[in-house]
mmCIF file with all atom_site columns, C-alpha atoms and ligand atoms in Angstrom:
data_model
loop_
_atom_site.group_PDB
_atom_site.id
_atom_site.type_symbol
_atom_site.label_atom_id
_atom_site.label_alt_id
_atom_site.label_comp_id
_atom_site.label_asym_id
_atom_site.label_entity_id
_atom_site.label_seq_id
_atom_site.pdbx_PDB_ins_code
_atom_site.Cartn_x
_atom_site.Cartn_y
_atom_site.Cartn_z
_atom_site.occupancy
_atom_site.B_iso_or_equiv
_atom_site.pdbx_formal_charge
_atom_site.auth_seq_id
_atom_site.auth_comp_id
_atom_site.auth_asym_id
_atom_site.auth_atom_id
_atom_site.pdbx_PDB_model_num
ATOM   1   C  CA  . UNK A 1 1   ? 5.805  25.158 -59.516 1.00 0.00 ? 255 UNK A CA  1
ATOM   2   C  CA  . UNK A 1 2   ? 2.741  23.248 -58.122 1.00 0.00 ? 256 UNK A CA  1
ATOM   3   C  CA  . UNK A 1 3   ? 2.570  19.224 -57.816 1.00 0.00 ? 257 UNK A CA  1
ATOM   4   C  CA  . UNK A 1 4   ? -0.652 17.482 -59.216 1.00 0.00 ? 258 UNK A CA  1
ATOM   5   C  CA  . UNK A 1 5   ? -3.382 16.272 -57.497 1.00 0.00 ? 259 UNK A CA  1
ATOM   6   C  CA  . UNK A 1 6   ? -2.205 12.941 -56.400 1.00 0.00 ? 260 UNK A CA  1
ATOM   7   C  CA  . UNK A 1 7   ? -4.239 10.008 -58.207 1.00 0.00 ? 261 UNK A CA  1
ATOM   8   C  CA  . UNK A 1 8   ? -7.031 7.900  -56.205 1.00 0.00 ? 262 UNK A CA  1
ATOM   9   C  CA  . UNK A 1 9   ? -6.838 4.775  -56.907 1.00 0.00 ? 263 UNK A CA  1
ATOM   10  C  CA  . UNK A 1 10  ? -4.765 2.297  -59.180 1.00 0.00 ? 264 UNK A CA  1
ATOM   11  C  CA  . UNK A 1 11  ? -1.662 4.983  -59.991 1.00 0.00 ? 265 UNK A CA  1
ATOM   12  C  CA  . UNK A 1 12  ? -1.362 6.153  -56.183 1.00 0.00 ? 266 UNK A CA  1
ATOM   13  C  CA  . UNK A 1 13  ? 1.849  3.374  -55.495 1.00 0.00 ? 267 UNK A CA  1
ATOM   14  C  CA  . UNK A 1 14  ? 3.768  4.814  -58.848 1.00 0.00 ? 268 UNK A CA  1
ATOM   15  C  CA  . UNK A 1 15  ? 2.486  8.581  -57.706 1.00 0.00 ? 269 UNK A CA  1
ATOM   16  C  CA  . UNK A 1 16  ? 4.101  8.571  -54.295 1.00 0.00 ? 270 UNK A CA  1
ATOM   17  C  CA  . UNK A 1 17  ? 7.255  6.473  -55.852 1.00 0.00 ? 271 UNK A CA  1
ATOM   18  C  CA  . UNK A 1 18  ? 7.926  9.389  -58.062 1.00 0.00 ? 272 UNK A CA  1
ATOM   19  C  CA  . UNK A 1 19  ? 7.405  11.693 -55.423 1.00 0.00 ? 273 UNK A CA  1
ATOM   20  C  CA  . UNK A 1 20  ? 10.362 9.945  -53.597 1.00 0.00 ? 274 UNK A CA  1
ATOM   21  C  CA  . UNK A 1 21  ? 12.860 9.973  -56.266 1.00 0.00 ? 275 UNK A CA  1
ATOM   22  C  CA  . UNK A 1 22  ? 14.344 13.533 -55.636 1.00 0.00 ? 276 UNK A CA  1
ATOM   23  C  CA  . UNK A 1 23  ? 17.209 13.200 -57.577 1.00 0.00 ? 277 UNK A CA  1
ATOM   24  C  CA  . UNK A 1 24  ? 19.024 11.408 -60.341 1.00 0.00 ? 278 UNK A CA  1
ATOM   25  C  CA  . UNK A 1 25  ? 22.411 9.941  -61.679 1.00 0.00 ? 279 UNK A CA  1
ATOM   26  C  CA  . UNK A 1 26  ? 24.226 12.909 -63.402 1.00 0.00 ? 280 UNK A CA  1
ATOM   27  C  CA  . UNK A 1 27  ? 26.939 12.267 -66.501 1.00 0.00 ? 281 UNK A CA  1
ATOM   28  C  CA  . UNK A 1 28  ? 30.366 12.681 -64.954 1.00 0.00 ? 282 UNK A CA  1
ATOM   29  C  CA  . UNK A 1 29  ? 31.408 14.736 -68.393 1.00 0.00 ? 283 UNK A CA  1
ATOM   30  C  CA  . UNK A 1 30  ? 30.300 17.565 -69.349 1.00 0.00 ? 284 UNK A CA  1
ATOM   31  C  CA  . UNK A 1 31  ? 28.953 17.112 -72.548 1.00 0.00 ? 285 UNK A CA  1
ATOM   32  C  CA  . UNK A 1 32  ? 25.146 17.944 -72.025 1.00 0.00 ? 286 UNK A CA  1
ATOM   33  C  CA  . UNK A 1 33  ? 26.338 21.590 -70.252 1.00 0.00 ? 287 UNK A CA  1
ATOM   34  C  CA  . UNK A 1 34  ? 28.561 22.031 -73.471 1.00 0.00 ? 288 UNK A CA  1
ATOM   35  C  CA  . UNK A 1 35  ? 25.941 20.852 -76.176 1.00 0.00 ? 289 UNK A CA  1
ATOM   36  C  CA  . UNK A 1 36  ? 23.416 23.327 -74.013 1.00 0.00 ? 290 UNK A CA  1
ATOM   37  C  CA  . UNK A 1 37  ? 25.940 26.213 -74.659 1.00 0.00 ? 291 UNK A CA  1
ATOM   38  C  CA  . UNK A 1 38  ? 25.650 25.858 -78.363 1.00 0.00 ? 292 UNK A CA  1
ATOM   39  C  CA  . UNK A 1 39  ? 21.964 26.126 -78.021 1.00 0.00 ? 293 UNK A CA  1
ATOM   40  C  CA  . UNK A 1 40  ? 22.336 29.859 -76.414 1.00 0.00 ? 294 UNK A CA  1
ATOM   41  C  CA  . UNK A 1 41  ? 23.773 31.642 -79.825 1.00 0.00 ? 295 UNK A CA  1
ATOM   42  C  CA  . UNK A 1 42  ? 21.641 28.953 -82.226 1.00 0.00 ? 296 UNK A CA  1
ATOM   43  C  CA  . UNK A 1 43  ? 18.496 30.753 -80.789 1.00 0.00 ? 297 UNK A CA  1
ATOM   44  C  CA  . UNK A 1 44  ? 19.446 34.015 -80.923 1.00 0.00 ? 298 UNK A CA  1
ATOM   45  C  CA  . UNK A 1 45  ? 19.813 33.177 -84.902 1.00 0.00 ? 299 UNK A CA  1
ATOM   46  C  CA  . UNK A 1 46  ? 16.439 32.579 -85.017 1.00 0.00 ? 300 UNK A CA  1
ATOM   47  C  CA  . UNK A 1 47  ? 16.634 29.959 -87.106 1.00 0.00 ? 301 UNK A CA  1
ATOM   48  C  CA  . UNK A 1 48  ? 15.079 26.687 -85.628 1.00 0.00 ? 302 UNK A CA  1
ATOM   49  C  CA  . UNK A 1 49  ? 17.332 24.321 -87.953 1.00 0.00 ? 303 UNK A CA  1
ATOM   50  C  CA  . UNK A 1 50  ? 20.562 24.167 -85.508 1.00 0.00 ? 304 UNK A CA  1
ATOM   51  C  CA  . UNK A 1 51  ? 18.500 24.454 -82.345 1.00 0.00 ? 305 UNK A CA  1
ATOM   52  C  CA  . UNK A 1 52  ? 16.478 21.482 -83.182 1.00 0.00 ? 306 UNK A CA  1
ATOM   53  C  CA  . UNK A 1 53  ? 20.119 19.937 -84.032 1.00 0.00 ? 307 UNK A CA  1
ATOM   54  C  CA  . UNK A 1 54  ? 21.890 20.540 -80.923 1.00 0.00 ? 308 UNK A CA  1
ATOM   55  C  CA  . UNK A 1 55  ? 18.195 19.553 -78.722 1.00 0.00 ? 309 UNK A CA  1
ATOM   56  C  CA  . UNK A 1 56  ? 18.323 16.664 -80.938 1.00 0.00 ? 310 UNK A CA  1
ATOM   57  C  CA  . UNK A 1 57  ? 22.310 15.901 -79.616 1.00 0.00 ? 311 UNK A CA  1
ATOM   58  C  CA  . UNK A 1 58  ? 21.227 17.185 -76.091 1.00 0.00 ? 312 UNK A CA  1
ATOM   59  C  CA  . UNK A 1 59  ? 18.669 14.221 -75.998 1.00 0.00 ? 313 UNK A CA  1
ATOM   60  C  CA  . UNK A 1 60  ? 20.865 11.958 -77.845 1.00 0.00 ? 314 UNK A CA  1
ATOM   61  C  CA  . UNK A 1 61  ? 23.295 11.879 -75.404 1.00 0.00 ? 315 UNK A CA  1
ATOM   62  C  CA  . UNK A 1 62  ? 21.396 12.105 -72.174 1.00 0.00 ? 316 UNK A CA  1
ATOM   63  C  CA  . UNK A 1 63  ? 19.251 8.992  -73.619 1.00 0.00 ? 317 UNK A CA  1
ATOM   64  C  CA  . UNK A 1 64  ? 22.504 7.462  -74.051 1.00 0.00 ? 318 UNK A CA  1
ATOM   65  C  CA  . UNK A 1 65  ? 23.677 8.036  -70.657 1.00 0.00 ? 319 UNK A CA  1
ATOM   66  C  CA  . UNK A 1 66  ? 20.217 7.140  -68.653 1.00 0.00 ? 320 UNK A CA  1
ATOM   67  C  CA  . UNK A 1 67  ? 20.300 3.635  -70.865 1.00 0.00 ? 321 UNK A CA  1
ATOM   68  C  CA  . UNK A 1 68  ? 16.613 4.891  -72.376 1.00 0.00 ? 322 UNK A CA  1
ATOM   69  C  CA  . UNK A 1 69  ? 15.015 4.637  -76.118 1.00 0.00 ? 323 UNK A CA  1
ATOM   70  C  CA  . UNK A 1 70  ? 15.880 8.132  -77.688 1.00 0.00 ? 324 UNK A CA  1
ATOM   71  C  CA  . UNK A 1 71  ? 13.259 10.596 -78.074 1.00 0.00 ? 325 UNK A CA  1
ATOM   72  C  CA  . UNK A 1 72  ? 12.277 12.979 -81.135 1.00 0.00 ? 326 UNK A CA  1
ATOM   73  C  CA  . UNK A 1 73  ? 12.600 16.620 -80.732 1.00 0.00 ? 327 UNK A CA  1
ATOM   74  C  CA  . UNK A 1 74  ? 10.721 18.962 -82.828 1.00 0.00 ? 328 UNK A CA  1
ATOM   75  C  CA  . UNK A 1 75  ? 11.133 22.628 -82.568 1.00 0.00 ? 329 UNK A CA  1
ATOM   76  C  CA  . UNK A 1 76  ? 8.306  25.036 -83.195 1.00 0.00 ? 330 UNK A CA  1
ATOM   77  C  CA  . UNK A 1 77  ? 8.591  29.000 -84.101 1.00 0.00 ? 331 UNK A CA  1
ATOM   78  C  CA  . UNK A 1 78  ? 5.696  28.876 -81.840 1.00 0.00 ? 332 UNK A CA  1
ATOM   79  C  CA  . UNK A 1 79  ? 3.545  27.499 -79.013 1.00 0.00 ? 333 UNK A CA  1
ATOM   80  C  CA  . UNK A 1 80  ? 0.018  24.964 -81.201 1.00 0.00 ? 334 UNK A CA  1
ATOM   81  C  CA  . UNK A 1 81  ? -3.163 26.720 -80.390 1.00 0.00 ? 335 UNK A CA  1
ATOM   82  C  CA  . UNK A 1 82  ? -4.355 23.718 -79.218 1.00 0.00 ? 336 UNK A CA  1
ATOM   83  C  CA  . UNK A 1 83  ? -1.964 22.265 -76.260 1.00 0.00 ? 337 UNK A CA  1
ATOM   84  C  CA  . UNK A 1 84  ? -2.781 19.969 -73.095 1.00 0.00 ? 338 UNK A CA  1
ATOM   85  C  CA  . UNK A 1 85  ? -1.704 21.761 -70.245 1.00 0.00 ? 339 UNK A CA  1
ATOM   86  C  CA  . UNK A 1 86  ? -0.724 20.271 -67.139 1.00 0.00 ? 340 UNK A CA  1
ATOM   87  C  CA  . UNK A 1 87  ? 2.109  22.465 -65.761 1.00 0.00 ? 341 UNK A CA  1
ATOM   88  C  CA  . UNK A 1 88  ? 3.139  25.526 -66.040 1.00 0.00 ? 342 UNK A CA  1
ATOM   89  C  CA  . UNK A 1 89  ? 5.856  24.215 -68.231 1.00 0.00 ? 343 UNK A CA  1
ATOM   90  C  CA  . UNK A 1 90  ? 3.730  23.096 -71.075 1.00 0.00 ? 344 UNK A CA  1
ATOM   91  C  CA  . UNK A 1 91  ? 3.409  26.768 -71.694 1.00 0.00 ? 345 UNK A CA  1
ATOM   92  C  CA  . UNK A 1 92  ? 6.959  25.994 -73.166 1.00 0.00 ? 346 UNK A CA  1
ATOM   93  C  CA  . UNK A 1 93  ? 6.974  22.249 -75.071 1.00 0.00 ? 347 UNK A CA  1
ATOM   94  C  CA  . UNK A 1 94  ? 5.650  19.104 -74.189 1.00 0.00 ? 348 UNK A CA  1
ATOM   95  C  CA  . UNK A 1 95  ? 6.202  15.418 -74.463 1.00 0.00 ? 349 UNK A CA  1
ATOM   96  C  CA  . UNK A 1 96  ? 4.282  12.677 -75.971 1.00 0.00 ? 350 UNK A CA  1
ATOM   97  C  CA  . UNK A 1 97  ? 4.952  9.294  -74.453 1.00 0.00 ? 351 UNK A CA  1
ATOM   98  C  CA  . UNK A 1 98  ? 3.039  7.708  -77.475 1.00 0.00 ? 352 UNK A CA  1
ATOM   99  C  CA  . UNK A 1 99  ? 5.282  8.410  -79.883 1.00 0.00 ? 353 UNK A CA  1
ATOM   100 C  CA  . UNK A 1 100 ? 8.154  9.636  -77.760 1.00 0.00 ? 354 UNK A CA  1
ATOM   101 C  CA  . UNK A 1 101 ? 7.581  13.445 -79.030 1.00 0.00 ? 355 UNK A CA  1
ATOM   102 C  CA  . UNK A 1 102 ? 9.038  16.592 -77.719 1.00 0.00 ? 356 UNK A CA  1
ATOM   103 C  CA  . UNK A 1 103 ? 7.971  19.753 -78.721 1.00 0.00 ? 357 UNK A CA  1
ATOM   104 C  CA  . UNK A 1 104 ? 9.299  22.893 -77.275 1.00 0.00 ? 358 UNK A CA  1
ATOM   105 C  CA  . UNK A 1 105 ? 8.845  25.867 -79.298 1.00 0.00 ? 359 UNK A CA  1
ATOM   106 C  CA  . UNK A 1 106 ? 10.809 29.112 -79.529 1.00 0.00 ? 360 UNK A CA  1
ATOM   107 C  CA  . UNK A 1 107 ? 7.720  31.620 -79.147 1.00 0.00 ? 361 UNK A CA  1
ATOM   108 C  CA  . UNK A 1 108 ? 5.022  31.529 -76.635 1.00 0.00 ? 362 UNK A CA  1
ATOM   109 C  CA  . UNK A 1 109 ? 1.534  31.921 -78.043 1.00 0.00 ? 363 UNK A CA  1
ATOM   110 C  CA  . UNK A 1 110 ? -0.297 35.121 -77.009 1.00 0.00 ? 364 UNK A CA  1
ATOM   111 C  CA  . UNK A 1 111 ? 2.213  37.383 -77.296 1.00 0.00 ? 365 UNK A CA  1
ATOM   112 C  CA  . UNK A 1 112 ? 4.712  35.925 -79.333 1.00 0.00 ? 366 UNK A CA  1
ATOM   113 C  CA  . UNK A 1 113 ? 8.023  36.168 -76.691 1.00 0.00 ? 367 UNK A CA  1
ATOM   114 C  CA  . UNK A 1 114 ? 10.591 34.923 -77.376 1.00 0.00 ? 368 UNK A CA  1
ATOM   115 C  CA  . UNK A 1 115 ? 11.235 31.833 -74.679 1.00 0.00 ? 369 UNK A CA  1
ATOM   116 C  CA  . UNK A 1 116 ? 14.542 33.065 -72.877 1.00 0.00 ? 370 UNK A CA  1
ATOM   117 C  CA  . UNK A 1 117 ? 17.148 30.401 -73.285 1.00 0.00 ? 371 UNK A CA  1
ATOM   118 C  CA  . UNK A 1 118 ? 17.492 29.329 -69.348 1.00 0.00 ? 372 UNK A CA  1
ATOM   119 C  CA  . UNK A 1 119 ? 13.045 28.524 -69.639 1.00 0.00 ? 373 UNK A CA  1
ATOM   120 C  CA  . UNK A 1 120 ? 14.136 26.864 -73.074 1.00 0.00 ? 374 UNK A CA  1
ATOM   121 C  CA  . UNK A 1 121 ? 16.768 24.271 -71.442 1.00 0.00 ? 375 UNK A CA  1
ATOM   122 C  CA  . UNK A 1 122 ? 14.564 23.906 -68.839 1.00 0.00 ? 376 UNK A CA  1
ATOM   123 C  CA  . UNK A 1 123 ? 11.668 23.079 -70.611 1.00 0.00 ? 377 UNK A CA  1
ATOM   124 C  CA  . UNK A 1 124 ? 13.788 20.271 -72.319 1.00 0.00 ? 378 UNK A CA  1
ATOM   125 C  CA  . UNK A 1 125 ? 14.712 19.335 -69.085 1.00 0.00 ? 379 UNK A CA  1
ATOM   126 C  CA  . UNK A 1 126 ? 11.854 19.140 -67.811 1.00 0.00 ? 380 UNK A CA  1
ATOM   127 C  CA  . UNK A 1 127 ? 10.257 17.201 -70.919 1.00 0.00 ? 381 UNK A CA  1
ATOM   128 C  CA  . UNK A 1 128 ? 13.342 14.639 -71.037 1.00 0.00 ? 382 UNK A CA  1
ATOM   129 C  CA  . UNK A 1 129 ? 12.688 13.333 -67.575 1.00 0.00 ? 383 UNK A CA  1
ATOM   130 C  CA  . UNK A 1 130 ? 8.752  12.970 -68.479 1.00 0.00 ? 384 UNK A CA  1
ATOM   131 C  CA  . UNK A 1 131 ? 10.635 10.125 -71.064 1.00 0.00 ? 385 UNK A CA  1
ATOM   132 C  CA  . UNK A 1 132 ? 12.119 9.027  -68.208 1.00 0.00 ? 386 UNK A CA  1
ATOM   133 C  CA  . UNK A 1 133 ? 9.572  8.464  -66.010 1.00 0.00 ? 387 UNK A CA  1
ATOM   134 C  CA  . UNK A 1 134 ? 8.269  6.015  -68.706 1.00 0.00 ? 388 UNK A CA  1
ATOM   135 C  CA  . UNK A 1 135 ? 10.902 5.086  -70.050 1.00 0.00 ? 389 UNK A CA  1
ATOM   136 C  CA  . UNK A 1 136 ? 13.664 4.405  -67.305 1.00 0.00 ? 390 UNK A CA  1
ATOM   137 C  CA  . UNK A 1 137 ? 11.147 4.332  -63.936 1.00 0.00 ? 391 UNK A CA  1
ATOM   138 C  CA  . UNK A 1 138 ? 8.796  2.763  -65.751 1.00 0.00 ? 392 UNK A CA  1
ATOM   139 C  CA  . UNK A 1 139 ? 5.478  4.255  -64.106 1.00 0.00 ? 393 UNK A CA  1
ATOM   140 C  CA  . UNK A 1 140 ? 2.083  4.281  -66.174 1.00 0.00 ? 394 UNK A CA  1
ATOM   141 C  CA  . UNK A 1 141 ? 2.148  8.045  -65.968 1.00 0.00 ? 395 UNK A CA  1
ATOM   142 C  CA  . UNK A 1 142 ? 4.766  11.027 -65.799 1.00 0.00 ? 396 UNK A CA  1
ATOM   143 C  CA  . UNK A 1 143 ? 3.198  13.023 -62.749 1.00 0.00 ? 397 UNK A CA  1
ATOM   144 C  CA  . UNK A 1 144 ? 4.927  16.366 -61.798 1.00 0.00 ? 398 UNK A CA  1
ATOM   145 C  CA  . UNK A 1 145 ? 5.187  15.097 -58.208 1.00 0.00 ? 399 UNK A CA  1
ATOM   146 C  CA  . UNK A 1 146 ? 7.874  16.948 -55.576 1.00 0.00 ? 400 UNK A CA  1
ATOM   147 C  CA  . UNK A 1 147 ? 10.650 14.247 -56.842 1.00 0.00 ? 401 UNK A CA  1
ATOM   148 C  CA  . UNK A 1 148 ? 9.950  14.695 -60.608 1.00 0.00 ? 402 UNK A CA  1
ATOM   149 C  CA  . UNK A 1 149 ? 10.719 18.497 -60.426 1.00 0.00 ? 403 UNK A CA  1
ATOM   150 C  CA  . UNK A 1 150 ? 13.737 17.796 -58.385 1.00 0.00 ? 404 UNK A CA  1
ATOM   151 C  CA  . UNK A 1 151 ? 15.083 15.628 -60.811 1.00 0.00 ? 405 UNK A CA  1
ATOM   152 C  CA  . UNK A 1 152 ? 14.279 17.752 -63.560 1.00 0.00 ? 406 UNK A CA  1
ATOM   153 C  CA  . UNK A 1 153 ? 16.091 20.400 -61.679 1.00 0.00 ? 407 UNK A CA  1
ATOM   154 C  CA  . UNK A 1 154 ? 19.034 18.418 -61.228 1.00 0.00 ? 408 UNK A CA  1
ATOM   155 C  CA  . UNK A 1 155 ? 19.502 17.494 -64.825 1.00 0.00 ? 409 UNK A CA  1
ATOM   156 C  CA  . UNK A 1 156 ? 18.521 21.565 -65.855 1.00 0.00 ? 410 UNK A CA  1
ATOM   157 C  CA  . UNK A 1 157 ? 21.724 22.468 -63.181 1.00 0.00 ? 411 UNK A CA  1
ATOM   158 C  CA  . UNK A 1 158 ? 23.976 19.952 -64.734 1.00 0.00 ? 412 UNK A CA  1
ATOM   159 C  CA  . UNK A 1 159 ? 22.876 21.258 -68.006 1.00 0.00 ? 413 UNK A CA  1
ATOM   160 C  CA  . UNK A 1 160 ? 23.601 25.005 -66.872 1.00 0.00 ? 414 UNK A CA  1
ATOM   161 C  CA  . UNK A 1 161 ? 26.332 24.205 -65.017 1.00 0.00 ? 415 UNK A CA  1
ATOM   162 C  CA  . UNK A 1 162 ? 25.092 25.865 -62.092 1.00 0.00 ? 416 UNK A CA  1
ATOM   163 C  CA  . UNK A 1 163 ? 24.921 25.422 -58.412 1.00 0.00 ? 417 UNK A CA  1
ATOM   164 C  CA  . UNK A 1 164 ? 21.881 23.193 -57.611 1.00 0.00 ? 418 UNK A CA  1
ATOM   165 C  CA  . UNK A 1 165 ? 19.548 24.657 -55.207 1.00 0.00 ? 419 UNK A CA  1
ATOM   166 C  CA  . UNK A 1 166 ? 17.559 22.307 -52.291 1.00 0.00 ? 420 UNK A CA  1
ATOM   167 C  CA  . UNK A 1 167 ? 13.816 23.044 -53.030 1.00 0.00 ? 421 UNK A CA  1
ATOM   168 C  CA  . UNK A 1 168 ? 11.364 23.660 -50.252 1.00 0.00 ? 422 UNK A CA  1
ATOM   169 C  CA  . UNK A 1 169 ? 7.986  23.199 -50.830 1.00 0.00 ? 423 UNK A CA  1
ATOM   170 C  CA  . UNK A 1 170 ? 4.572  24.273 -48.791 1.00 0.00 ? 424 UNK A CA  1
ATOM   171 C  CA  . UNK A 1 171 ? 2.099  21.602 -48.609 1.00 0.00 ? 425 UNK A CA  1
ATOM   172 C  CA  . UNK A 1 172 ? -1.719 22.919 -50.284 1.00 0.00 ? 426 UNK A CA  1
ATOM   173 C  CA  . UNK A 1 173 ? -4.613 21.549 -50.099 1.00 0.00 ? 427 UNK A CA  1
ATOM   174 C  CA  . UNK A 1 174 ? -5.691 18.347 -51.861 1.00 0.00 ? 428 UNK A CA  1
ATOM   175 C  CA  . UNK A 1 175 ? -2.072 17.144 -51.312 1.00 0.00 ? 429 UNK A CA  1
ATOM   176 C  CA  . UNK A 1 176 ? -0.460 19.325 -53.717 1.00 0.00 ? 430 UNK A CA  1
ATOM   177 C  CA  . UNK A 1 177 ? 2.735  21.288 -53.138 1.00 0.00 ? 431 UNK A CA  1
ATOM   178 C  CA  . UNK A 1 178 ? 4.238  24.491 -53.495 1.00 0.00 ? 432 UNK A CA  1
ATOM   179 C  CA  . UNK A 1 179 ? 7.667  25.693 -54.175 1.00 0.00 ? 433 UNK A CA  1
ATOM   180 C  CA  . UNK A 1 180 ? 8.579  27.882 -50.998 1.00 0.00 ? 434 UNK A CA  1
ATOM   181 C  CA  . UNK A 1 181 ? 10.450 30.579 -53.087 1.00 0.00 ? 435 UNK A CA  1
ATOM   182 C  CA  . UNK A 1 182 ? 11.359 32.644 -50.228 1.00 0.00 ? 436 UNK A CA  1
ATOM   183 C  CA  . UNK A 1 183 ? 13.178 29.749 -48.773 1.00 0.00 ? 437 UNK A CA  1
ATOM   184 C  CA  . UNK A 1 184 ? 14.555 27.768 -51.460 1.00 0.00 ? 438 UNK A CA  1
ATOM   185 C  CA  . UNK A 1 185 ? 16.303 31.255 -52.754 1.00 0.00 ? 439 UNK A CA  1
ATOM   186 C  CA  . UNK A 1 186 ? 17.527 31.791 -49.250 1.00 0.00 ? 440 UNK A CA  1
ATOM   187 C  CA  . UNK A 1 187 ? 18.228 28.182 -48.871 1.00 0.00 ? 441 UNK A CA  1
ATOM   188 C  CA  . UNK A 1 188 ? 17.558 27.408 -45.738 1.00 0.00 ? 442 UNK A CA  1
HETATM 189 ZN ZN1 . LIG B 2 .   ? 5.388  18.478 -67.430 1.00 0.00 ? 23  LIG B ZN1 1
#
């Protein structure tokens, strides 16, 4: 996981704001980890009907909870030719804050994988909380900033219902980071 170039000019107050947020509120039920269970067996079945159903529920709810607009999901069999990438993620689905689109598809492009459920949830994940960052923080853009992938990675836990991990990060050049692996699996 790499951060983006931080903007220049007009964007650089909202750029290090989201950088800042590293976390967000979590739903003290546990719907979203039990709607994300349902996904598991609904992709194995290859079918994109229920998987778009229970994304659709997933997003539902978690709109619900943050007090946001909801978004659409749409679920592809697999990744458009043409797709703006700007994280690694995007490999997996994206979002449109136009029309408050996400898109996560089932296959990636060039050589038709199947996406493995845990990149799947988090990929939605990761596309729900670019809604947020328009919808609920309100910034002008959804930057994948230091805080925005530790947010995403808190909702993707909570969604899992696994342990959440503190992320380390290696500064590059430019003023981008890098997840220090070695250290955020050791965690310390
Ligand atoms: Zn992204």
């Amino acid at each position: 996981m790499l951060t983006d170039v931080p903007p220049r000019k007009a964007n650089r107050a909202g750029f290090l704001k989201s950088d800042r947020i590293r976390t967000i509120d979590l739903p003290a039920d546990g719907r979203l980890p039990s709607i994300a269970e349902l996904i598991k067996p609904a992709m194995t079945g290859e079918t994109s009907g229920d998987v778009r159903r229970f994304c659709s529920e997933f997003l539902g709810v978690a709109s619900e909870f943050y007090k946001v607009p909801n978004c659409t999901i749409r679920v592809l069999a697999a990744r458009p030719l043409r797709v703006r990438e700007r994280s690694t993620f995007e490999l997996f689905g994206d979002y449109n804050p136009g029309t408050k689109v996400i898109r996560v598809w089932m296959r990636t492009a060039v050589r038709k994988e199947v996406t493995s459920f845990g990149t799947f949830v988090s990929t939605l994940c990761h596309e729900f909380c670019h809604h947020l960052d328009f919808q609920k923080f309100g910034f002008s853009d959804s930057w994948h900033t230091r805080g925005f992938y530790e947010r995403a990675a808190t909702l993707y836990h909570h969604a899992r219902g696994t342990p959440l991990k503190k992320l380390f990060w290696i500064p590059m050049t430019g003023g981008r980071w890098r997840i220090d692996w070695q250290r955020t699996n050791r965690g310390v």
